[in-house]
Structures are given as structure tokens and as C-alpha cells.
Amino acid sequence: MVRVLKWLGIIIGALVLLLFVFALLLPRIVDFNKYKPAIQSMVTESTGRAFSIGGDIQLTVFPWAGLSLSDIHLGNAKGFREEDFLSLDRLEVRVKLLPLIFKEIDVRRFILKSPRVVLERDEAGRGNWQDLTGRAEQKKTRKKPASKEKPSPGIKKLTVGEFAVTSGELLWLDRRKGTEQRLTEVDLGLHPISLDRPISLDLSARLNGRPIRIKGRVGPLGVSLGREKIPFSLEVRGLDVLVARVRGFLAGLDEGPRFEIAVETDPFSPRKLAKALGSDLSKKMRSPDAFKEMALKVTATGTSKAVDLKGGVLKLDGSTMNFDVEASQFEKPVCKFDLAVDRIDVDRYLPASAGSEDKEKHGGGTKGEGKPRFAFPRKAVVEGEIRIGELKIRGADLSQVMARVEMREGIIRVDPFSMSLYGGKLSGIFTGNLQQERPRIRIVSGMEHVDAGPLLKDLGYTDRIQGLIDFSGDISFRGTEPEQIRETLNGKGQFSFTDGAIVGFDIVQMVRNVKAVFGMEKTERLKTEFSELRGKFTLKDGLLVNPSTYLASPLLRVVGRGRIDLPRETIEYRVEPKFVATLQGQGDSGLRKGFMVPVEISGTISHPRFRPDLSGLLESEKVMEAAPKILEDLVGKEGGGEATKQKALKILEDLTQGKQSTEGGLQELIPGLFSSGKKE
């Protein structure tokens, strides 16, 4: 028995010695470069692209299994300009063989020298990587069903002596947009690599000539690689602009991945960052003060099925935004959010549009194509609340803005929304049905005691109306283009102004002009104050009908009615001002004698025409009876008397008889009543 064991040991020892000698002599006996054509052919057939190895294949077997390749090229897809998709000056790998038997990986060296990858998209939007990913998907479908056997235990030990990527380059070419991004001088070092100690990471590169540096620690990875938490702490410095700290952990990479990532940046300039990336925000933003300074702090936690952003703080150009976001069910996204902003000027961040001023001058935009400019994920569910302390938008100053937002199955509802503005309050409900190509929008709103003068002026509409406005309306429309909106406007509303004025038209001035006809003083004041202005309107497919608008002012009562065709931008309106000899306005219910000169308004919204309807005055049988008393009351006794009445009667008498010689006299009474023919 002893002799048998002895001979068995001799045989085993001889075999081990033989294998050792064979491993040492094999690289010297066999010329592996003879197999280069076969290897190149196999890779070419597998990828559908030309593959070549320019240098010699160097192979070692024992004690280190080593492979060294040089001058490697993988060709680009057909139809693309760059010759290579991937090129590599040198690849060197050395792994110890015997530890592999015991599930221990001992890598002495892993080096990639001068790798170059070109990602390219052509004018049609096709990427040069798509054929490779397509082949990979096909191979997955051909694979046999997964075995039900339990996975083997992970590796017991991992040691990497040297891991380096040097002088790498990544090139991104977008032929459709005409853009190019270059990541050059890529150097990556990891050391020491093991399962039970943290790994130091040092990555440096230059993006379009500007430096990027990422340094920090990752790990330890843990023996059960991918199952335990893998902590990391990194500092990112980019493009001489951005400094950020990223820390957290990854876990469950083998089954159900989960993570926690905290990001915090130092204040930086988004303008400078965008410029370093090849984009000039100064030409895209309306305001030069937009995106000057920004800082972000947020913690993200989640899994492959849900992500939460907690304690988010975004500081932008003097504004502070606090936010929390929860997102889940990515196939049919569910998003919940809470956003609070102390103050923000939205006008700063509106895109610059060279044609916007021309559109405003010509009364609106061009006819739309019938397609929305934006697309919402109709399967998404969104719930959240927005609160803004101070908001400036389109020149208007708002405060205490609050909106509760909910969107389900393509229907968005803001209920309620409210805000304080110009001494008053605006509140209501917004509903948008986005299920169809042309969204259907409905707004039910109310406005209470808002100072209309500064509001309309800041919005850029007019500075001719002053007073406190109350408004309520229920308006709906379809589409996103101005033409679509005007054609589908429907609803109704009512409004009232109190303690207001119409600037540029002064009835009191007219009275003083009457006095001036008789040698009395003039004034430069051009404002008609009123104590009450109220009206109603209806909308039917863009046709606005105003059955009645009433204005009460000292010396003046006005009733207006008519229609405005918004799609065609035409006006048919009649204003009936009644001049009365009283300074009472709101609350004056007495029947007042007076005479009326109706005004017909026609033409278009951008170029209205005003024509006094003198027939109402000339055909009145009572005008001669009422005029002396009215004019005497208006002029008063200060320059009055018999001569005053006689001159006034003469003007009205000539007017009722249709004499053109009195036009100058009436023009003096009411400047601008008769057109000069130069301007309507």
C-alpha cells in the first residue's frame, strides 16, 4: 500500500511538473499570431463591422495568465463619416491562474492605453451604436430559458494591483444639430482594488478643452459583491465652473437595487457652465440677469421602481426654492411634489423671440398648424402644491400665489388657484383636458377689488383705464395656437369698475372748452373720472357679445353695446354718451335732461374707426328745448347771461339745420370729434 501511494505521488508530481513546463514552453512553441485572421473574422461576423489587430498577440500562461494586444480597431457602421467606432493602442491583462480554482481573483495588471470611442448621429437621427445594441437584443432572445438552479456563491477574494485607463478619448458628433463634444485626456486610476477596503478613485479629463476632475473613495465592495451597501464619497470639479460633492451608497445590485445619493454644489454660474458646454444662454434668454448664480442641495433615495427627492433646496438668482418630489411606477408614472418659492421673476427666464414684437404690432400670431407645441405624458399621475411668495410674470407683480395641481389620464386640474395682486385678489379653478390633440381648457375665475390701472399697464395692454375692478367669468377654449383659441372661445362673464377714470378723454375739459368758446379759461387735464362702470359679456365660438355696459360719471352717462368678432378681429359697437348737467355719479338715480351724440365703432381691433352718429342729435325735437338750460347750467353764471345763451343756441341751431359752417364751433367744444382725414 505504501509503495502504491509512493508511485501515485511520483506520477502526480510528474504531471504537475509536466504541466508547469508545458505552460512555460507553450507561448514559445505556439505562434498565436497565426490565429489573428480567425479572431478578426469571428469578431467581424459577430458585430457586422471590420475588426483588426495590428500588433502581435502576446500570451503568457503560468503563473500569470497574461494577454497583451495592440493597435486594435473596430470599424464604424455604414453611412457614418468616422472610420473607427472604437480604437485602442494597447490592452494588457495579467491574472493569476491558481487562485481562480478557489474563487479568488488576483489581477496583477489591467491597462487600457489610449482608448478612443466615437458616438455619432447622422442627419436622419440614426446612431452608429444602434446596430450593435440590436444584435445584442437578438442574442438575448435566442438564449435558453434561465436555469432554476441557485446561483453559485460570489468570489471570495478580489485583488487588483494596477488598474488604469490612460489618454482616453470620447467623441460625440451630432450631424443633425451640427454639434460636437470632445472628452479628451481621460485618465482613470483605481487603487487598491479589493473587497474589504475602500478604493481610491481618481478620474481626470478635459471636456472641449476644459478640465474635469472626480476624486474620492468607493467601497468597501464587500465579499458578497453587489448585495451589501457600497458607500461612496466623491468631489466633482468641472469646467472651471462647478464644484459638487456627491455621497451615498448603492446596494442590492444583484437583485433589487437601491440607493441614496446626496448632492450639494457650491454657488456657480449656469451661464458660464452652458458656455463651456457650447451653448450661449445670453442669446436665448430675454434678460441678461437670468442664470447668473445657482446652487443646489438635495438627497435622492430610491429603487428601480421609485425615487424620492427630499429636502431639495435650489437657489437661483436671488430666489430660493424648496422642493420634495416622489416618483414611482415608471411605466405609468406617479409623481407627487411640493414646491415653495420665496420670490421669482419669471420674465427673466422667458426665451428671447425676435418675432414677438412684430406679432404684437400686427395683432397676434400666425395661423397655427392644428398641432400642440407641447406633449404631456397622458398616462402620468401628478399631484402637488405650488406656493410662491412673490411672483413677477409678463410685467405683473403677484404675491401669495397658491395652486393645487392634479393630473390623471391626461386631465389636469388646478383647484384651487389664488393670488394677491395690486391690492386685490384673484382666485378660481383651471381644468385642461389633454387627451386629444387639441387640448380643451376651462377657466372659472373671480377677481376682487384689483387696482386695474397699474395691472393693465404692467401687462403692457393700456394705461387708459384706472379704478378698482371686480370680475367673474367662466371661459373655455380648445387648442394651443392663438388662432385656435380665438375660434373656440366660449363662456360668459361680468365686470365692474369703481372709483376709476378713463385717461386721455376728459368730459370736464369739454365743459371748460364750452366755457372757452365764450372766453373762459382752459385746463390741460385729460382724464374722465367715473364712479361706476359695469357690464356683462358672452362668448360663442369667438364672438364676444356685450349686451350692455354702463358708465356713470359727473356730467356724463354712457351706455355701450355691441360685438367683437375675435377670429376676424372686427368690431361692431355703439356708444351712447348722454351729457347731463350734474356732478353726481354713482348712486344718482334721478332722470336727467341732456343731449346725446352716439358714437359708432367699427373696423378692426388693431385699427378701430370712430364715427359720431349725428342723426340722433339732429333728429331730436327736444334738443332746442333742452340745450339752453343744459348749456346755461354747464357754463354757469360766470360768463353767462343772455349773450352766452344766444351764442350757444346759434351753434346748436346751425348744427340742427345741417350747416357746415358750425363745424369749427363744435370742434372747439369737443376736440377730435371730426376727423381730419389723416388719422382715424
mmCIF file of C-alpha atoms in Angstrom, residues 181-419:
data_model
loop_
_atom_site.group_PDB
_atom_site.id
_atom_site.type_symbol
_atom_site.label_atom_id
_atom_site.label_comp_id
_atom_site.label_asym_id
_atom_site.label_seq_id
_atom_site.Cartn_x
_atom_site.Cartn_y
_atom_site.Cartn_z
ATOM 1 C CA GLN A 181 -18.413 67.410 -27.882
ATOM 2 C CA ARG A 182 -14.940 66.073 -27.085
ATOM 3 C CA LEU A 183 -13.907 64.375 -23.851
ATOM 4 C CA THR A 184 -10.132 64.051 -24.116
ATOM 5 C CA GLU A 185 -7.129 63.225 -21.940
ATOM 6 C CA VAL A 186 -9.219 60.730 -19.969
ATOM 7 C CA ASP A 187 -7.135 59.171 -17.181
ATOM 8 C CA LEU A 188 -8.697 56.783 -14.657
ATOM 9 C CA GLY A 189 -6.919 55.216 -11.742
ATOM 10 C CA LEU A 190 -8.339 52.812 -9.123
ATOM 11 C CA HIS A 191 -6.194 51.626 -6.233
ATOM 12 C CA PRO A 192 -6.025 49.494 -4.287
ATOM 13 C CA ILE A 193 -8.866 47.319 -5.521
ATOM 14 C CA SER A 194 -10.116 44.745 -3.030
ATOM 15 C CA LEU A 195 -13.358 43.609 -1.429
ATOM 16 C CA ASP A 196 -12.626 44.587 2.135
ATOM 17 C CA ARG A 197 -11.075 48.053 1.752
ATOM 18 C CA PRO A 198 -12.239 51.360 0.248
ATOM 19 C CA ILE A 199 -10.998 52.024 -3.278
ATOM 20 C CA SER A 200 -9.496 55.394 -4.159
ATOM 21 C CA LEU A 201 -10.830 56.774 -7.430
ATOM 22 C CA ASP A 202 -9.143 59.468 -9.484
ATOM 23 C CA LEU A 203 -10.641 60.445 -12.840
ATOM 24 C CA SER A 204 -9.444 63.402 -14.867
ATOM 25 C CA ALA A 205 -10.359 64.580 -18.357
ATOM 26 C CA ARG A 206 -10.920 67.660 -20.479
ATOM 27 C CA LEU A 207 -14.327 68.458 -21.961
ATOM 28 C CA ASN A 208 -13.911 70.678 -25.005
ATOM 29 C CA GLY A 209 -10.571 71.734 -23.590
ATOM 30 C CA ARG A 210 -11.844 72.484 -20.069
ATOM 31 C CA PRO A 211 -10.811 70.296 -17.106
ATOM 32 C CA ILE A 212 -12.980 67.801 -15.233
ATOM 33 C CA ARG A 213 -11.789 66.036 -12.085
ATOM 34 C CA ILE A 214 -13.543 63.429 -9.920
ATOM 35 C CA LYS A 215 -11.771 62.216 -6.791
ATOM 36 C CA GLY A 216 -12.967 60.185 -3.873
ATOM 37 C CA ARG A 217 -13.469 56.767 -2.335
ATOM 38 C CA VAL A 218 -15.741 53.875 -3.237
ATOM 39 C CA GLY A 219 -16.354 50.843 -1.057
ATOM 40 C CA PRO A 220 -15.507 48.581 0.512
ATOM 41 C CA LEU A 221 -17.354 46.409 -2.005
ATOM 42 C CA GLY A 222 -17.928 43.522 0.418
ATOM 43 C CA VAL A 223 -17.446 39.799 -0.036
ATOM 44 C CA SER A 224 -20.988 39.261 -1.331
ATOM 45 C CA LEU A 225 -20.370 41.705 -4.165
ATOM 46 C CA GLY A 226 -23.489 43.690 -5.051
ATOM 47 C CA ARG A 227 -25.592 42.593 -2.098
ATOM 48 C CA GLU A 228 -24.213 44.763 0.666
ATOM 49 C CA LYS A 229 -24.136 48.553 0.738
ATOM 50 C CA ILE A 230 -21.355 50.067 -1.310
ATOM 51 C CA PRO A 231 -20.680 53.534 0.101
ATOM 52 C CA PHE A 232 -19.042 56.291 -1.907
ATOM 53 C CA SER A 233 -17.916 59.860 -1.362
ATOM 54 C CA LEU A 234 -16.804 61.935 -4.365
ATOM 55 C CA GLU A 235 -15.885 65.504 -5.190
ATOM 56 C CA VAL A 236 -16.583 66.742 -8.714
ATOM 57 C CA ARG A 237 -14.845 69.754 -10.223
ATOM 58 C CA GLY A 238 -15.915 70.617 -13.710
ATOM 59 C CA LEU A 239 -15.042 73.094 -16.436
ATOM 60 C CA ASP A 240 -13.527 75.648 -14.045
ATOM 61 C CA VAL A 241 -17.122 76.436 -13.013
ATOM 62 C CA LEU A 242 -18.776 73.671 -10.990
ATOM 63 C CA VAL A 243 -17.781 72.188 -7.641
ATOM 64 C CA ALA A 244 -20.071 69.477 -6.263
ATOM 65 C CA ARG A 245 -19.944 66.873 -3.514
ATOM 66 C CA VAL A 246 -21.707 63.558 -4.027
ATOM 67 C CA ARG A 247 -22.013 60.940 -1.309
ATOM 68 C CA GLY A 248 -24.231 57.976 -0.500
ATOM 69 C CA PHE A 249 -24.426 54.255 -1.169
ATOM 70 C CA LEU A 250 -25.537 51.632 -3.673
ATOM 71 C CA ALA A 251 -26.920 48.258 -2.612
ATOM 72 C CA GLY A 252 -28.763 45.196 -3.891
ATOM 73 C CA LEU A 253 -27.177 45.346 -7.329
ATOM 74 C CA ASP A 254 -27.684 41.625 -7.889
ATOM 75 C CA GLU A 255 -31.409 41.517 -7.135
ATOM 76 C CA GLY A 256 -33.271 44.701 -6.243
ATOM 77 C CA PRO A 257 -31.005 47.758 -6.472
ATOM 78 C CA ARG A 258 -31.497 50.603 -4.045
ATOM 79 C CA PHE A 259 -29.542 53.787 -3.487
ATOM 80 C CA GLU A 260 -29.142 57.003 -1.545
ATOM 81 C CA ILE A 261 -27.319 59.931 -3.148
ATOM 82 C CA ALA A 262 -26.803 63.346 -1.546
ATOM 83 C CA VAL A 263 -25.699 66.155 -3.883
ATOM 84 C CA GLU A 264 -24.520 69.603 -2.833
ATOM 85 C CA THR A 265 -22.946 72.231 -5.084
ATOM 86 C CA ASP A 266 -21.095 75.429 -4.373
ATOM 87 C CA PRO A 267 -22.660 78.525 -5.968
ATOM 88 C CA PHE A 268 -21.827 78.573 -9.677
ATOM 89 C CA SER A 269 -22.832 80.390 -12.861
ATOM 90 C CA PRO A 270 -25.161 78.387 -15.152
ATOM 91 C CA ARG A 271 -24.314 80.853 -17.911
ATOM 92 C CA LYS A 272 -20.601 80.013 -17.688
ATOM 93 C CA LEU A 273 -21.377 76.298 -17.410
ATOM 94 C CA ALA A 274 -23.590 76.404 -20.513
ATOM 95 C CA LYS A 275 -20.949 78.364 -22.403
ATOM 96 C CA ALA A 276 -18.345 75.756 -21.504
ATOM 97 C CA LEU A 277 -20.712 73.136 -22.952
ATOM 98 C CA GLY A 278 -21.092 75.129 -26.173
ATOM 99 C CA SER A 279 -24.360 76.979 -25.520
ATOM 100 C CA ASP A 280 -24.767 80.743 -25.088
ATOM 101 C CA LEU A 281 -27.686 81.464 -22.736
ATOM 102 C CA SER A 282 -27.282 85.228 -23.176
ATOM 103 C CA LYS A 283 -28.713 84.854 -26.686
ATOM 104 C CA LYS A 284 -31.546 82.567 -25.601
ATOM 105 C CA MET A 285 -32.803 84.370 -22.501
ATOM 106 C CA ARG A 286 -34.759 87.606 -22.580
ATOM 107 C CA SER A 287 -32.947 89.074 -19.562
ATOM 108 C CA PRO A 288 -29.183 89.425 -19.031
ATOM 109 C CA ASP A 289 -29.794 88.741 -15.303
ATOM 110 C CA ALA A 290 -31.055 85.183 -15.880
ATOM 111 C CA PHE A 291 -28.986 82.198 -14.691
ATOM 112 C CA LYS A 292 -26.166 84.234 -13.204
ATOM 113 C CA GLU A 293 -25.828 82.217 -9.990
ATOM 114 C CA MET A 294 -27.161 78.879 -8.839
ATOM 115 C CA ALA A 295 -26.659 76.372 -6.013
ATOM 116 C CA LEU A 296 -28.329 73.011 -5.363
ATOM 117 C CA LYS A 297 -28.708 70.708 -2.389
ATOM 118 C CA VAL A 298 -30.839 67.545 -2.494
ATOM 119 C CA THR A 299 -30.920 63.935 -1.326
ATOM 120 C CA ALA A 300 -32.250 61.212 -3.614
ATOM 121 C CA THR A 301 -33.270 57.808 -2.317
ATOM 122 C CA GLY A 302 -34.951 55.017 -4.181
ATOM 123 C CA THR A 303 -35.045 51.723 -6.006
ATOM 124 C CA SER A 304 -35.596 50.660 -9.588
ATOM 125 C CA LYS A 305 -39.321 51.262 -9.007
ATOM 126 C CA ALA A 306 -39.426 54.535 -7.057
ATOM 127 C CA VAL A 307 -37.314 57.646 -6.457
ATOM 128 C CA ASP A 308 -37.733 60.282 -3.731
ATOM 129 C CA LEU A 309 -36.082 63.703 -3.710
ATOM 130 C CA LYS A 310 -36.132 65.048 -0.163
ATOM 131 C CA GLY A 311 -35.074 68.351 1.348
ATOM 132 C CA GLY A 312 -34.295 69.892 -2.020
ATOM 133 C CA VAL A 313 -33.072 73.497 -1.986
ATOM 134 C CA LEU A 314 -32.399 75.331 -5.235
ATOM 135 C CA LYS A 315 -31.058 78.870 -5.093
ATOM 136 C CA LEU A 316 -31.259 80.752 -8.378
ATOM 137 C CA ASP A 317 -30.533 84.445 -8.934
ATOM 138 C CA GLY A 318 -31.776 85.525 -5.518
ATOM 139 C CA SER A 319 -34.708 83.085 -5.463
ATOM 140 C CA THR A 320 -34.891 80.142 -3.058
ATOM 141 C CA MET A 321 -36.947 77.084 -3.995
ATOM 142 C CA ASN A 322 -37.631 74.285 -1.511
ATOM 143 C CA PHE A 323 -38.968 71.087 -3.058
ATOM 144 C CA ASP A 324 -39.828 67.465 -2.372
ATOM 145 C CA VAL A 325 -40.638 65.005 -5.165
ATOM 146 C CA GLU A 326 -41.818 61.381 -5.086
ATOM 147 C CA ALA A 327 -41.876 59.386 -8.334
ATOM 148 C CA SER A 328 -42.889 55.752 -8.792
ATOM 149 C CA GLN A 329 -44.396 53.247 -11.249
ATOM 150 C CA PHE A 330 -42.268 54.464 -14.146
ATOM 151 C CA GLU A 331 -44.264 52.520 -16.740
ATOM 152 C CA LYS A 332 -47.294 54.600 -15.730
ATOM 153 C CA PRO A 333 -45.571 57.367 -13.752
ATOM 154 C CA VAL A 334 -46.969 58.632 -10.475
ATOM 155 C CA CYS A 335 -45.416 61.868 -9.254
ATOM 156 C CA LYS A 336 -46.159 63.805 -6.068
ATOM 157 C CA PHE A 337 -44.463 67.099 -5.334
ATOM 158 C CA ASP A 338 -44.385 70.089 -3.036
ATOM 159 C CA LEU A 339 -42.759 73.335 -4.211
ATOM 160 C CA ALA A 340 -42.321 76.539 -2.210
ATOM 161 C CA VAL A 341 -40.623 79.626 -3.700
ATOM 162 C CA ASP A 342 -39.940 82.820 -1.805
ATOM 163 C CA ARG A 343 -39.737 85.078 -4.873
ATOM 164 C CA ILE A 344 -39.108 84.722 -8.593
ATOM 165 C CA ASP A 345 -39.127 86.889 -11.718
ATOM 166 C CA VAL A 346 -40.358 84.544 -14.446
ATOM 167 C CA ASP A 347 -39.850 87.164 -17.153
ATOM 168 C CA ARG A 348 -36.088 86.749 -16.722
ATOM 169 C CA TYR A 349 -36.232 83.170 -17.937
ATOM 170 C CA LEU A 350 -38.585 83.569 -20.897
ATOM 171 C CA PRO A 351 -36.859 82.774 -24.200
ATOM 172 C CA ALA A 352 -35.912 85.666 -26.417
ATOM 173 C CA SER A 353 -38.096 85.792 -29.546
ATOM 174 C CA ALA A 354 -37.140 88.107 -32.354
ATOM 175 C CA GLY A 355 -40.566 87.934 -33.938
ATOM 176 C CA SER A 356 -42.658 88.540 -30.828
ATOM 177 C CA GLU A 357 -42.735 92.323 -31.165
ATOM 178 C CA ASP A 358 -43.781 92.156 -34.812
ATOM 179 C CA LYS A 359 -46.595 89.773 -33.933
ATOM 180 C CA GLU A 360 -47.866 92.110 -31.242
ATOM 181 C CA LYS A 361 -47.788 95.060 -33.630
ATOM 182 C CA HIS A 362 -49.882 93.222 -36.184
ATOM 183 C CA GLY A 363 -52.443 91.970 -33.759
ATOM 184 C CA GLY A 364 -51.386 88.415 -32.964
ATOM 185 C CA GLY A 365 -49.506 85.438 -34.217
ATOM 186 C CA THR A 366 -49.771 83.458 -37.386
ATOM 187 C CA LYS A 367 -52.245 80.744 -38.039
ATOM 188 C CA GLY A 368 -51.343 77.507 -36.280
ATOM 189 C CA GLU A 369 -50.925 74.107 -37.800
ATOM 190 C CA GLY A 370 -53.502 72.491 -35.539
ATOM 191 C CA LYS A 371 -50.861 70.634 -33.520
ATOM 192 C CA PRO A 372 -49.921 71.348 -29.900
ATOM 193 C CA ARG A 373 -46.469 72.758 -29.189
ATOM 194 C CA PHE A 374 -46.096 70.526 -26.157
ATOM 195 C CA ALA A 375 -46.904 66.955 -25.219
ATOM 196 C CA PHE A 376 -47.826 65.749 -21.746
ATOM 197 C CA PRO A 377 -47.391 62.115 -20.672
ATOM 198 C CA ARG A 378 -51.077 61.269 -20.703
ATOM 199 C CA LYS A 379 -50.592 58.139 -18.586
ATOM 200 C CA ALA A 380 -48.864 60.080 -15.834
ATOM 201 C CA VAL A 381 -50.483 60.847 -12.479
ATOM 202 C CA VAL A 382 -49.279 64.120 -10.939
ATOM 203 C CA GLU A 383 -50.310 65.621 -7.602
ATOM 204 C CA GLY A 384 -48.783 68.551 -5.807
ATOM 205 C CA GLU A 385 -48.919 72.060 -4.440
ATOM 206 C CA ILE A 386 -47.095 75.210 -5.509
ATOM 207 C CA ARG A 387 -46.642 78.227 -3.239
ATOM 208 C CA ILE A 388 -44.880 81.418 -4.311
ATOM 209 C CA GLY A 389 -44.384 84.403 -2.031
ATOM 210 C CA GLU A 390 -43.686 86.983 -4.753
ATOM 211 C CA LEU A 391 -44.077 86.372 -8.476
ATOM 212 C CA LYS A 392 -43.435 88.599 -11.465
ATOM 213 C CA ILE A 393 -44.722 87.402 -14.819
ATOM 214 C CA ARG A 394 -45.304 89.382 -18.012
ATOM 215 C CA GLY A 395 -44.541 92.516 -16.033
ATOM 216 C CA ALA A 396 -47.289 91.933 -13.440
ATOM 217 C CA ASP A 397 -46.411 91.746 -9.724
ATOM 218 C CA LEU A 398 -48.236 88.988 -7.845
ATOM 219 C CA SER A 399 -47.934 87.680 -4.291
ATOM 220 C CA GLN A 400 -49.148 84.837 -2.074
ATOM 221 C CA VAL A 401 -49.622 82.598 -5.102
ATOM 222 C CA MET A 402 -51.014 79.150 -4.348
ATOM 223 C CA ALA A 403 -52.041 76.369 -6.705
ATOM 224 C CA ARG A 404 -53.080 72.784 -6.032
ATOM 225 C CA VAL A 405 -52.320 70.665 -9.112
ATOM 226 C CA GLU A 406 -53.687 67.245 -10.044
ATOM 227 C CA MET A 407 -53.349 65.384 -13.349
ATOM 228 C CA ARG A 408 -54.798 61.978 -14.177
ATOM 229 C CA GLU A 409 -55.293 60.247 -17.520
ATOM 230 C CA GLY A 410 -54.391 63.411 -19.406
ATOM 231 C CA ILE A 411 -56.762 65.690 -17.483
ATOM 232 C CA ILE A 412 -55.078 68.411 -15.458
ATOM 233 C CA ARG A 413 -56.955 70.328 -12.779
ATOM 234 C CA VAL A 414 -55.714 73.253 -10.714
ATOM 235 C CA ASP A 415 -58.192 73.552 -7.865
ATOM 236 C CA PRO A 416 -57.920 75.996 -6.339
ATOM 237 C CA PHE A 417 -55.519 78.651 -7.501
ATOM 238 C CA SER A 418 -55.336 82.016 -5.799
ATOM 239 C CA MET A 419 -53.086 85.054 -5.580
#
